[in-house]
Amino acid sequence: MPSEFSLKAIKIMKNIPGGKVVTYGQVATYAGNNRGARQIVRLLNSSWEKEQLPWHRVINSKGKISLTPGDGYELQKMLLENEGIQFDENDLIDLSRFGWNINI
DNA sequence: CAACTGACGATAG
DNA sequence: CCTATCGCCAGTT
């Protein structure tokens, strides 16, 4: 039985529109725990496949991909660019333009 | 049952 | 800008 936090987090992530991204902190806050970023990490690692979550649209608060090159970074960047998201010269995503304003 | 682990965040220096 | 710390908490070891 998943926690209420998990249910909300999953519901939110399943609603992220293409071409937009959200941060761990945002999802955690809207799911009811503004300090639950790590639980979001757990969810993405353990059940993104089962819950069909767009894991690539979840990034850290600086607008940067947290994966390391060679371990999914390239894949995630490619998936995002494929949705129209652009990266600046420092590989950062402009959250003011591509960040999704959650409203469930 | 204690210790450890995370694709993190906020804060302080 | 950078490193160092602490908080958070479910799932593993």
mmCIF file of N, CA, C and O (backbone and C1' of nucleotides) in Angstrom, chain A residues 24 38 42 55 60-61 66, chain B residues 5-11:
data_model
loop_
_atom_site.group_PDB
_atom_site.id
_atom_site.type_symbol
_atom_site.label_atom_id
_atom_site.label_comp_id
_atom_site.label_asym_id
_atom_site.label_seq_id
_atom_site.Cartn_x
_atom_site.Cartn_y
_atom_site.Cartn_z
ATOM 1 N N TYR A 24 12.591 18.068 -8.387
ATOM 2 C CA TYR A 24 12.286 17.122 -7.322
ATOM 3 C C TYR A 24 11.556 17.859 -6.209
ATOM 4 O O TYR A 24 10.576 17.373 -5.654
ATOM 5 N N ARG A 38 14.096 13.156 -1.781
ATOM 6 C CA ARG A 38 14.707 11.822 -1.859
ATOM 7 C C ARG A 38 13.676 10.733 -2.096
ATOM 8 O O ARG A 38 13.976 9.696 -2.676
ATOM 9 N N ARG A 42 13.480 7.850 -5.042
ATOM 10 C CA ARG A 42 13.163 6.442 -4.837
ATOM 11 C C ARG A 42 12.063 5.982 -5.789
ATOM 12 O O ARG A 42 12.149 4.925 -6.384
ATOM 13 N N TRP A 55 10.170 9.945 -16.227
ATOM 14 C CA TRP A 55 11.319 10.232 -15.380
ATOM 15 C C TRP A 55 12.273 11.292 -15.934
ATOM 16 O O TRP A 55 12.893 12.031 -15.203
ATOM 17 N N ASN A 60 16.870 18.391 -11.156
ATOM 18 C CA ASN A 60 17.121 19.013 -9.853
ATOM 19 C C ASN A 60 16.794 20.506 -9.877
ATOM 20 O O ASN A 60 16.518 21.072 -10.923
ATOM 21 N N SER A 61 16.816 21.113 -8.719
ATOM 22 C CA SER A 61 16.379 22.498 -8.570
ATOM 23 C C SER A 61 17.141 23.532 -9.373
ATOM 24 O O SER A 61 16.673 24.633 -9.552
ATOM 25 N N SER A 66 20.763 15.436 -13.206
ATOM 26 C CA SER A 66 21.634 14.944 -12.140
ATOM 27 C C SER A 66 22.391 13.675 -12.477
ATOM 28 O O SER A 66 23.281 13.280 -11.750
ATOM 29 P P DT B 5 26.603 3.288 2.562
ATOM 30 O "O5'" DT B 5 25.315 3.523 1.688
ATOM 31 C "C5'" DT B 5 24.649 2.400 1.140
ATOM 32 C "C4'" DT B 5 23.482 2.845 0.296
ATOM 33 C "C3'" DT B 5 23.754 4.096 -0.531
ATOM 34 O "O3'" DT B 5 23.384 3.853 -1.878
ATOM 35 C "C1'" DT B 5 21.725 4.315 0.680
ATOM 36 P P DG B 6 24.295 4.456 -3.091
ATOM 37 O "O5'" DG B 6 23.237 5.272 -3.922
ATOM 38 C "C5'" DG B 6 22.637 6.346 -3.390
ATOM 39 C "C4'" DG B 6 21.264 6.533 -3.955
ATOM 40 C "C3'" DG B 6 21.114 7.889 -4.612
ATOM 41 O "O3'" DG B 6 20.241 7.862 -5.732
ATOM 42 C "C1'" DG B 6 19.836 7.749 -2.586
ATOM 43 P P DA B 7 21.152 7.627 -7.166
ATOM 44 O "O5'" DA B 7 20.741 8.911 -8.001
ATOM 45 C "C5'" DA B 7 21.694 9.875 -8.358
ATOM 46 C "C4'" DA B 7 21.000 11.078 -8.930
ATOM 47 C "C3'" DA B 7 19.888 11.587 -8.031
ATOM 48 O "O3'" DA B 7 19.857 13.017 -8.072
ATOM 49 C "C1'" DA B 7 19.014 11.034 -10.158
ATOM 50 P P DC B 8 20.503 13.775 -6.949
ATOM 51 O "O5'" DC B 8 19.239 14.113 -6.042
ATOM 52 C "C5'" DC B 8 17.967 14.418 -6.587
ATOM 53 C "C4'" DC B 8 17.265 15.435 -5.710
ATOM 54 C "C3'" DC B 8 17.819 16.849 -5.852
ATOM 55 O "O3'" DC B 8 16.738 17.769 -5.867
ATOM 56 C "C1'" DC B 8 17.951 16.180 -3.627
ATOM 57 P P DG B 9 16.924 19.312 -5.871
ATOM 58 O "O5'" DG B 9 16.780 19.688 -4.331
ATOM 59 C "C5'" DG B 9 15.545 19.447 -3.669
ATOM 60 C "C4'" DG B 9 15.429 20.330 -2.446
ATOM 61 C "C3'" DG B 9 15.875 21.772 -2.721
ATOM 62 O "O3'" DG B 9 15.028 22.661 -2.017
ATOM 63 C "C1'" DG B 9 17.278 20.782 -1.070
ATOM 64 P P DA B 10 15.233 24.242 -2.138
ATOM 65 O "O5'" DA B 10 15.808 24.658 -0.701
ATOM 66 C "C5'" DA B 10 15.134 24.221 0.460
ATOM 67 C "C4'" DA B 10 15.914 24.667 1.678
ATOM 68 C "C3'" DA B 10 16.418 26.109 1.553
ATOM 69 O "O3'" DA B 10 16.161 26.802 2.762
ATOM 70 C "C1'" DA B 10 18.246 24.604 1.938
ATOM 71 P P DT B 11 16.636 28.317 2.892
ATOM 72 O "O5'" DT B 11 17.964 28.158 3.755
ATOM 73 C "C5'" DT B 11 18.028 27.150 4.769
ATOM 74 C "C4'" DT B 11 19.408 27.149 5.398
ATOM 75 C "C3'" DT B 11 20.048 28.533 5.431
ATOM 76 O "O3'" DT B 11 20.574 28.766 6.729
ATOM 77 C "C1'" DT B 11 21.517 26.968 4.450
#
